[in-house]
GROMACS .gro file of C-alpha atoms in nm:
model
  291
    1GLN     CA    1   0.022  -0.017  -0.014
    2GLN     CA    2   0.223   0.312  -0.121
    3MET     CA    3   0.134   0.662   0.003
    4PRO     CA    4   0.280   0.954  -0.188
    5ASN     CA    5   0.281   1.130   0.188
    6ASN     CA    6   0.151   1.130   0.532
    7SER     CA    7  -0.117   1.400   0.462
    8SER     CA    8  -0.308   1.083   0.242
    9PHE     CA    9  -0.356   0.852   0.518
   10THR     CA   10  -0.500   0.854   0.857
   11GLU     CA   11  -0.382   0.548   1.029
   12PHE     CA   12  -0.100   0.313   1.050
   13LEU     CA   13  -0.081  -0.073   1.057
   14LEU     CA   14   0.075  -0.219   1.365
   15LEU     CA   15   0.270  -0.557   1.358
   16ALA     CA   16   0.014  -0.814   1.472
   17PHE     CA   17   0.136  -1.063   1.757
   18THR     CA   18  -0.037  -1.351   1.528
   19ASP     CA   19  -0.287  -1.439   1.254
   20LYS     CA   20  -0.447  -1.703   1.456
   21ARG     CA   21  -0.784  -1.614   1.665
   22GLU     CA   22  -0.702  -1.836   1.946
   23LEU     CA   23  -0.361  -1.715   2.001
   24GLN     CA   24  -0.478  -1.349   1.971
   25LEU     CA   25  -0.730  -1.435   2.230
   26PHE     CA   26  -0.482  -1.612   2.439
   27THR     CA   27  -0.207  -1.272   2.406
   28PHE     CA   28  -0.523  -1.032   2.506
   29GLY     CA   29  -0.558  -1.244   2.827
   30LEU     CA   30  -0.174  -1.249   2.886
   31PHE     CA   31  -0.146  -0.902   2.825
   32LEU     CA   32  -0.455  -0.830   3.080
   33GLY     CA   33  -0.314  -1.046   3.338
   34ILE     CA   34   0.015  -0.825   3.310
   35TYR     CA   35  -0.169  -0.512   3.278
   36LEU     CA   36  -0.386  -0.570   3.585
   37ALA     CA   37  -0.060  -0.694   3.776
   38ALA     CA   38   0.110  -0.387   3.695
   39LEU     CA   39  -0.208  -0.138   3.782
   40LEU     CA   40  -0.195  -0.308   4.123
   41GLY     CA   41   0.164  -0.296   4.216
   42ASN     CA   42   0.203   0.035   4.096
   43SER     CA   43  -0.104   0.133   4.254
   44LEU     CA   44  -0.036   0.003   4.594
   45ILE     CA   45   0.293   0.187   4.586
   46ILE     CA   46   0.125   0.504   4.528
   47THR     CA   47  -0.141   0.481   4.794
   48ALA     CA   48   0.078   0.337   5.076
   49ILE     CA   49   0.379   0.635   5.006
   50ALA     CA   50   0.101   0.865   4.981
   51CYS     CA   51  -0.093   0.764   5.305
   52ASP     CA   52   0.147   0.660   5.555
   53HIS     CA   53   0.367   0.963   5.662
   54HIS     CA   54   0.672   0.731   5.785
   55LEU     CA   55   0.735   0.692   5.385
   56HIS     CA   56   0.748   1.105   5.316
   57THR     CA   57   1.123   1.061   5.257
   58PRO     CA   58   1.317   1.131   4.984
   59MET     CA   59   1.375   0.793   4.884
   60TYR     CA   60   1.035   0.717   4.866
   61PHE     CA   61   0.915   1.047   4.726
   62PHE     CA   62   1.136   0.937   4.392
   63LEU     CA   63   0.958   0.575   4.441
   64LEU     CA   64   0.593   0.730   4.415
   65ASN     CA   65   0.724   0.917   4.109
   66LEU     CA   66   0.891   0.602   3.938
   67SER     CA   67   0.531   0.422   3.982
   68VAL     CA   68   0.361   0.705   3.808
   69LEU     CA   69   0.588   0.697   3.542
   70ASP     CA   70   0.541   0.290   3.531
   71LEU     CA   71   0.154   0.339   3.537
   72GLY     CA   72   0.196   0.591   3.248
   73SER     CA   73   0.454   0.360   3.011
   74ILE     CA   74   0.243   0.060   3.022
   75SER     CA   75  -0.046   0.226   2.959
   76THR     CA   76   0.074   0.396   2.671
   77THR     CA   77   0.149   0.042   2.487
   78LEU     CA   78  -0.090  -0.266   2.652
   79PRO     CA   79  -0.435  -0.109   2.595
   80LYS     CA   80  -0.418  -0.036   2.241
   81ALA     CA   81  -0.232  -0.380   2.177
   82MET     CA   82  -0.487  -0.575   2.394
   83ALA     CA   83  -0.796  -0.383   2.187
   84ASN     CA   84  -0.638  -0.496   1.879
   85CYS     CA   85  -0.599  -0.870   1.938
   86LEU     CA   86  -0.934  -0.880   2.111
   87TRP     CA   87  -1.072  -0.717   1.788
   88ASP     CA   88  -0.833  -0.850   1.549
   89THR     CA   89  -0.731  -0.551   1.383
   90ARG     CA   90  -0.372  -0.359   1.365
   91ALA     CA   91  -0.511  -0.006   1.297
   92ILE     CA   92  -0.401   0.279   1.488
   93SER     CA   93  -0.497   0.648   1.404
   94TYR     CA   94  -0.265   0.904   1.310
   95GLU     CA   95  -0.294   1.113   1.616
   96GLY     CA   96  -0.292   0.772   1.832
   97CYS     CA   97   0.044   0.705   1.707
   98ALA     CA   98   0.146   1.062   1.767
   99ALA     CA   99   0.046   1.003   2.110
  100GLN     CA  100   0.233   0.717   2.175
  101VAL     CA  101   0.554   0.839   2.046
  102PHE     CA  102   0.509   1.146   2.276
  103LEU     CA  103   0.406   0.991   2.581
  104LEU     CA  104   0.700   0.692   2.586
  105PHE     CA  105   0.955   0.970   2.499
  106PHE     CA  106   0.821   1.154   2.767
  107LEU     CA  107   0.780   0.901   3.029
  108LEU     CA  108   1.062   0.674   2.929
  109GLY     CA  109   1.312   1.013   2.889
  110THR     CA  110   1.156   1.092   3.244
  111GLU     CA  111   1.260   0.759   3.415
  112CYS     CA  112   1.604   0.752   3.267
  113ALA     CA  113   1.671   1.116   3.455
  114LEU     CA  114   1.452   0.992   3.788
  115LEU     CA  115   1.676   0.659   3.784
  116THR     CA  116   1.994   0.895   3.806
  117VAL     CA  117   1.861   1.114   4.078
  118MET     CA  118   1.777   0.821   4.284
  119ALA     CA  119   2.131   0.695   4.209
  120TYR     CA  120   2.227   1.056   4.403
  121ASP     CA  121   1.995   0.992   4.668
  122ARG     CA  122   2.122   0.677   4.771
  123TYR     CA  123   2.480   0.817   4.716
  124VAL     CA  124   2.444   1.113   4.974
  125ALA     CA  125   2.205   0.876   5.184
  126ILE     CA  126   2.545   0.630   5.230
  127CYS     CA  127   2.865   0.855   5.174
  128HIS     CA  128   2.731   1.177   5.330
  129PRO     CA  129   2.463   1.087   5.594
  130LEU     CA  130   2.505   1.358   5.809
  131HIS     CA  131   2.428   1.598   5.557
  132TYR     CA  132   2.116   1.375   5.391
  133GLY     CA  133   1.880   1.630   5.540
  134THR     CA  134   2.044   1.947   5.416
  135LEU     CA  135   2.130   1.811   5.046
  136LEU     CA  136   1.777   1.647   5.020
  137GLY     CA  137   1.529   1.848   5.169
  138SER     CA  138   1.177   1.854   5.069
  139ARG     CA  139   1.255   2.161   4.815
  140ALA     CA  140   1.559   1.998   4.670
  141CYS     CA  141   1.356   1.677   4.585
  142VAL     CA  142   1.072   1.874   4.427
  143HIS     CA  143   1.325   2.039   4.239
  144MET     CA  144   1.507   1.723   4.121
  145ALA     CA  145   1.195   1.558   4.058
  146ALA     CA  146   1.054   1.861   3.844
  147ALA     CA  147   1.399   1.865   3.657
  148ALA     CA  148   1.373   1.500   3.592
  149TRP     CA  149   0.955   1.547   3.424
  150GLY     CA  150   1.053   1.851   3.253
  151SER     CA  151   1.367   1.712   3.071
  152GLY     CA  152   1.140   1.441   2.936
  153PHE     CA  153   0.868   1.673   2.828
  154LEU     CA  154   1.098   1.863   2.648
  155ASN     CA  155   1.271   1.560   2.496
  156ALA     CA  156   0.935   1.435   2.390
  157VAL     CA  157   0.825   1.764   2.212
  158LEU     CA  158   1.142   1.806   1.993
  159HIS     CA  159   1.116   1.376   1.850
  160THR     CA  160   0.733   1.418   1.843
  161SER     CA  161   0.709   1.744   1.628
  162ASN     CA  162   1.029   1.655   1.418
  163THR     CA  163   0.887   1.291   1.343
  164VAL     CA  164   0.501   1.392   1.295
  165SER     CA  165   0.640   1.648   1.021
  166LEU     CA  166   0.828   1.401   0.806
  167PRO     CA  167   0.663   1.303   0.465
  168LEU     CA  168   0.637   0.946   0.457
  169CYS     CA  169   0.584   0.740   0.080
  170GLN     CA  170   0.699   0.406   0.232
  171GLY     CA  171   0.340   0.300   0.320
  172ASN     CA  172   0.172   0.295   0.656
  173ALA     CA  173   0.271  -0.036   0.820
  174LEU     CA  174   0.518  -0.039   1.111
  175ASP     CA  175   0.722  -0.334   1.205
  176GLN     CA  176   0.633  -0.292   1.597
  177PHE     CA  177   0.288  -0.349   1.775
  178PHE     CA  178   0.312   0.032   1.908
  179CYS     CA  179   0.463   0.359   1.727
  180GLU     CA  180   0.810   0.393   1.800
  181ILE     CA  181   1.013   0.650   1.571
  182PRO     CA  182   1.253   0.425   1.436
  183GLN     CA  183   0.973   0.225   1.253
  184ILE     CA  184   0.831   0.541   1.154
  185LEU     CA  185   1.177   0.658   1.000
  186LYS     CA  186   1.173   0.356   0.792
  187LEU     CA  187   0.862   0.510   0.568
  188SER     CA  188   1.024   0.863   0.535
  189CYS     CA  189   1.087   0.993   0.224
  190LEU     CA  190   1.358   1.270   0.246
  191GLN     CA  191   1.709   1.148   0.353
  192SER     CA  192   1.776   1.469   0.514
  193ASP     CA  193   1.500   1.455   0.746
  194TYR     CA  194   1.574   1.107   0.822
  195LEU     CA  195   1.938   1.208   0.927
  196ARG     CA  196   1.806   1.483   1.139
  197GLU     CA  197   1.619   1.254   1.357
  198VAL     CA  198   1.881   0.990   1.372
  199GLY     CA  199   2.090   1.289   1.501
  200PHE     CA  200   1.855   1.347   1.778
  201LEU     CA  201   1.849   0.991   1.857
  202THR     CA  202   2.198   0.984   1.875
  203LEU     CA  203   2.202   1.267   2.098
  204ASN     CA  204   1.970   1.061   2.341
  205CYS     CA  205   2.187   0.760   2.330
  206PHE     CA  206   2.451   0.991   2.440
  207LEU     CA  207   2.241   1.153   2.718
  208ALA     CA  208   2.148   0.822   2.834
  209PHE     CA  209   2.482   0.713   2.868
  210GLY     CA  210   2.575   1.019   3.058
  211CYS     CA  211   2.295   0.901   3.320
  212PHE     CA  212   2.452   0.564   3.301
  213VAL     CA  213   2.785   0.639   3.382
  214PHE     CA  214   2.676   0.902   3.663
  215ILE     CA  215   2.488   0.603   3.816
  216VAL     CA  216   2.806   0.363   3.771
  217LEU     CA  217   2.997   0.649   3.924
  218SER     CA  218   2.786   0.698   4.237
  219TYR     CA  219   2.796   0.324   4.292
  220VAL     CA  220   3.144   0.272   4.321
  221GLN     CA  221   3.145   0.555   4.585
  222ILE     CA  222   2.853   0.370   4.748
  223LEU     CA  223   3.055   0.030   4.740
  224ARG     CA  224   3.389   0.214   4.900
  225ALA     CA  225   3.178   0.367   5.164
  226VAL     CA  226   2.990   0.043   5.227
  227LEU     CA  227   3.317  -0.146   5.252
  228ARG     CA  228   3.474   0.093   5.541
  229ILE     CA  229   3.163  -0.001   5.773
  230PRO     CA  230   3.328  -0.201   6.017
  231SER     CA  231   3.029  -0.405   6.128
  232GLN     CA  232   2.897  -0.682   5.882
  233GLN     CA  233   2.553  -0.605   6.019
  234GLY     CA  234   2.604  -0.224   5.912
  235ARG     CA  235   2.741  -0.325   5.585
  236HIS     CA  236   2.455  -0.521   5.492
  237LYS     CA  237   2.170  -0.256   5.613
  238ALA     CA  238   2.353   0.006   5.407
  239PHE     CA  239   2.344  -0.186   5.083
  240SER     CA  240   2.026  -0.360   5.101
  241THR     CA  241   1.878  -0.028   5.070
  242CYS     CA  242   2.067   0.037   4.723
  243LEU     CA  243   1.972  -0.322   4.598
  244PRO     CA  244   1.573  -0.253   4.450
  245HIS     CA  245   1.742   0.053   4.275
  246LEU     CA  246   2.058  -0.164   4.101
  247ALA     CA  247   1.784  -0.399   4.015
  248VAL     CA  248   1.529  -0.117   3.847
  249VAL     CA  249   1.813   0.007   3.701
  250SER     CA  250   1.972  -0.315   3.549
  251LEU     CA  251   1.630  -0.405   3.405
  252PHE     CA  252   1.592  -0.077   3.242
  253ILE     CA  253   1.906  -0.021   3.083
  254SER     CA  254   1.939  -0.403   3.002
  255THR     CA  255   1.621  -0.425   2.805
  256GLY     CA  256   1.638  -0.109   2.649
  257SER     CA  257   1.998  -0.118   2.511
  258PHE     CA  258   1.930  -0.514   2.388
  259ALA     CA  259   1.621  -0.357   2.170
  260HIS     CA  260   1.764  -0.063   2.018
  261LEU     CA  261   2.180  -0.197   2.006
  262LYS     CA  262   2.153  -0.559   1.935
  263PRO     CA  263   2.310  -0.614   1.551
  264PRO     CA  264   2.086  -0.651   1.286
  265SER     CA  265   2.230  -0.977   1.192
  266VAL     CA  266   2.018  -1.125   1.449
  267SER     CA  267   1.704  -0.928   1.405
  268SER     CA  268   1.372  -1.081   1.295
  269PRO     CA  269   1.014  -0.984   1.336
  270SER     CA  270   0.926  -1.260   1.579
  271LEU     CA  271   1.260  -1.176   1.779
  272ASP     CA  272   1.191  -0.809   1.762
  273LEU     CA  273   0.834  -0.809   1.896
  274VAL     CA  274   0.963  -1.008   2.188
  275VAL     CA  275   1.226  -0.767   2.266
  276SER     CA  276   0.990  -0.487   2.249
  277VAL     CA  277   0.765  -0.654   2.485
  278LEU     CA  278   1.072  -0.716   2.728
  279TYR     CA  279   1.176  -0.322   2.734
  280SER     CA  280   0.809  -0.179   2.697
  281VAL     CA  281   0.588  -0.429   2.927
  282VAL     CA  282   0.814  -0.613   3.158
  283PRO     CA  283   1.010  -0.311   3.398
  284PRO     CA  284   0.670  -0.140   3.492
  285SER     CA  285   0.529  -0.459   3.596
  286VAL     CA  286   0.860  -0.596   3.743
  287ASN     CA  287   0.938  -0.270   3.923
  288PRO     CA  288   0.666  -0.304   4.216
  289LEU     CA  289   0.763  -0.650   4.286
  290ILE     CA  290   1.137  -0.538   4.330
  291TYR     CA  291   1.060  -0.276   4.544
   0.00000   0.00000   0.00000
């Protein structure tokens, strides 16, 4: 289905998980279970932190933000995928696709920044415990969270405005079960527009790598501080407060990196589908269990 440009069609066709009706219904049931588990887990965390004044600390304030982000990101992709499985369709409207692109970049970009802030929180708590109250007062925490959300929002506006303005002439079928910029770029007509967005995506990778380096350096300092604690019980207690964050960061980085940095030689539609589920669905549903 060849299209002259993006003004001549009103919808995209997403990648179907399967053509068999029984498997479509099975996929719907599986996704519904995962989605309800993610909703329940993240909602419980948000409710517990909001209602219990003992949990009104910087670490739990950032965790509440993380749970809100996880709820948002899984709600961006799964409900539409479930609806398509249930109604045996592949279509998503042009506006719906643009909304998915914006929300995913906004929420995942914010999550990357927030995980970096959470690493700083653990660094201050363990390496500078006497200054924890001053360095991470309520105002400082709000400012850090606002900076994370703001950076994600600006990032999403930049990418979405650039992507939706691309003229598309390679059809309207995407090799993904949700709208993702690399898949939309494959439908682009103009090499210059394509390269501009690739440049933006490369800049994003450098920023994400910068966050990763900051987290690693924070944990090197944390490990050195923990090893200087004389008692084994003290070392265990200090490091146990870091383990959930470390696990969440590892899950977020490993799934995202594998999805976007795997060599084309190991690429196939079914593998790409599994990998995309790993990085878009697994972290939001597993994070509450980790914490």
